[in-house]
Coordinates of C-alpha atoms in Angstrom, one line a residue:
G900 CA 157.4 68.5 164.6
S901 CA 156.5 70.2 161.6
I902 CA 158.5 71.1 158.5
V903 CA 159.1 74.7 157.8
W904 CA 160.0 75.7 154.2
A905 CA 162.5 78.4 153.8
G906 CA 162.3 80.6 150.7
A907 CA 159.8 80.0 147.9
S908 CA 157.0 77.5 148.2
P909 CA 157.8 74.1 146.7
F910 CA 154.3 74.1 145.1
P911 CA 153.7 76.3 142.1
G912 CA 150.8 78.6 142.6
A913 CA 150.6 77.9 146.4
A914 CA 150.3 80.6 149.0
G915 CA 149.4 83.3 146.6
H916 CA 152.6 82.7 144.6
Q917 CA 151.3 83.3 141.0
E918 CA 153.5 82.6 138.2
E919 CA 152.8 83.0 134.5
E920 CA 151.0 80.0 132.9
K921 CA 153.4 78.1 130.7
M922 CA 152.1 77.1 127.3
A923 CA 152.6 73.4 126.4
F924 CA 151.8 71.2 123.4
Y925 CA 149.2 68.5 123.6
E926 CA 147.7 65.9 121.3
H927 CA 144.1 65.3 121.9
V928 CA 142.1 62.4 120.3
L929 CA 138.3 62.2 120.8
I930 CA 135.8 59.6 119.8
A931 CA 132.2 60.8 119.0
R932 CA 129.1 58.8 118.8
P933 CA 128.5 57.0 115.5
E934 CA 124.9 58.2 115.2
I935 CA 125.9 61.8 114.5
S936 CA 126.9 62.9 111.0
P937 CA 130.5 63.9 109.9
Q938 CA 129.1 67.5 109.5
Q939 CA 128.0 67.4 113.2
V940 CA 131.5 66.2 114.2
D941 CA 132.9 69.1 112.2
T942 CA 130.6 71.5 114.1
L943 CA 131.6 69.9 117.4
I944 CA 135.3 70.3 116.6
E945 CA 134.8 74.0 115.5
G946 CA 133.0 74.6 118.8
L947 CA 135.9 73.0 120.7
T948 CA 138.4 75.0 118.7
K949 CA 136.6 78.2 119.5
T950 CA 136.6 77.3 123.2
I951 CA 140.4 76.7 123.2
T952 CA 141.0 80.0 121.4
D953 CA 138.7 81.9 123.8
L954 CA 140.6 80.5 126.8
G955 CA 143.9 81.7 125.4
G956 CA 145.1 78.6 123.6
R957 CA 145.6 77.6 120.0
V958 CA 144.6 74.6 117.9
A959 CA 147.7 74.0 115.6
K960 CA 146.4 70.8 114.0
N961 CA 142.9 69.4 113.3
E962 CA 142.3 66.0 111.6
Y963 CA 139.1 64.1 111.1
W964 CA 139.9 60.4 110.8
G965 CA 136.3 59.4 110.0
L966 CA 134.0 56.7 111.2
R967 CA 136.2 53.8 112.4
N968 CA 135.6 50.5 114.1
L969 CA 136.3 50.4 117.9
T970 CA 138.5 47.8 119.4
Y971 CA 135.9 47.1 122.0
R972 CA 132.3 48.3 122.6
I973 CA 131.9 51.7 124.3
R974 CA 128.4 52.5 125.5
K975 CA 127.0 49.7 123.3
N976 CA 128.6 51.2 120.1
R977 CA 131.0 49.3 117.8
K978 CA 132.0 52.4 115.8
G979 CA 132.9 56.0 116.4
H980 CA 134.0 59.2 114.7
Y981 CA 137.7 59.9 115.5
A982 CA 139.3 63.3 115.5
L983 CA 142.8 64.5 116.4
L984 CA 143.6 68.0 117.7
G985 CA 147.1 69.5 118.2
L986 CA 146.8 72.0 121.0
D987 CA 149.2 74.7 122.2
C988 CA 147.8 75.9 125.5
A989 CA 148.2 76.1 129.3
A990 CA 147.2 73.2 131.6
P991 CA 144.1 75.0 133.0
V992 CA 142.8 75.4 129.5
V993 CA 143.1 71.7 128.9
H994 CA 141.3 71.0 132.2
E995 CA 138.4 73.2 131.2
F996 CA 138.4 71.7 127.7
E997 CA 138.2 68.2 129.2
R998 CA 135.4 69.3 131.6
L999 CA 133.3 70.4 128.7
L1000 CA 134.0 67.1 126.8
R1001 CA 132.8 65.1 129.9
I1002 CA 129.5 67.1 129.8
N1003 CA 129.0 66.7 126.0
E1004 CA 126.8 63.6 125.2
D1005 CA 128.2 63.2 121.7
V1006 CA 131.7 62.5 123.0
M1007 CA 132.2 58.9 124.0
R1008 CA 135.9 59.0 124.9
F1009 CA 138.9 61.3 124.8
K1010 CA 142.6 61.3 125.6
T1011 CA 144.9 64.2 126.0
I1012 CA 148.7 63.6 126.0
R1013 CA 151.4 66.2 126.5
V1014 CA 154.0 66.1 123.7
D1015 CA 157.3 68.0 123.1
A1016 CA 156.1 69.4 119.8
I1017 CA 153.1 69.2 117.5
D1018 CA 153.9 67.2 114.4
E1019 CA 152.9 69.2 111.4
E1020 CA 152.9 66.1 109.2
P1021 CA 149.7 64.2 108.6
S1022 CA 149.2 61.5 111.3
P1023 CA 150.0 57.9 110.4
I1024 CA 146.3 57.1 110.1
L1025 CA 145.7 59.9 107.5
A1026 CA 148.9 59.1 105.7
R1027 CA 147.9 55.4 105.4
R1028 CA 144.4 56.5 104.1
D1029 CA 146.0 58.8 101.5
R1030 CA 148.4 56.0 100.4
E1031 CA 145.6 53.5 100.0
E1032 CA 143.5 56.1 97.9
R1033 CA 146.5 56.7 95.6
R1034 CA 147.0 52.9 95.1
R1035 CA 143.3 52.4 94.4
A1036 CA 143.3 55.2 91.9
R1037 CA 146.3 53.7 90.0
R1038 CA 144.6 50.3 89.9
E1039 CA 141.5 52.0 88.4
G1040 CA 143.7 53.7 85.8
R1041 CA 143.7 57.3 87.2
D1042 CA 146.6 59.5 88.2
D1043 CA 146.8 61.3 91.5
D1044 CA 144.6 64.2 90.3
G1045 CA 141.8 61.9 89.3
N1046 CA 142.5 62.2 85.5
E1047 CA 142.2 59.0 83.5
I1048 CA 145.5 57.6 82.2
V1049 CA 145.5 56.8 78.5
D1050 CA 147.9 53.9 77.4
G1051 CA 151.3 55.3 76.5
E1052 CA 150.7 58.5 78.5
E1053 CA 152.0 59.2 82.0

């Protein structure tokens, strides 16, 4: 024979058993085509943020990492615009979000990973860029606010 399950279904959402969607945290990185401008990437991210919000989720973190070199070519491109989103939403929202990204011609690749919590600190990539900018400014004789440092004054 066949197996008969006693009690509740072992599959959530099966046999008309609807349970409340659980919100989870996700980190989502996308790579957009290098031909589009940073302003167009911002517009793309704003549209995606609106989609997540309309579907009942929340974007807790939004970072634009800039135009970066790719490790390997994707669709004959050597560079891409990188962006990181921290999402707080249910799984069906992520599935719809990813479906929309697959349709979008400007998005070359994306990756969504479930995390325990969204880190509010800047990502290591942004932190490194900020550190490098501060070092460069000191070498050029400016303080962190961009003001020139006069000898004997700090």
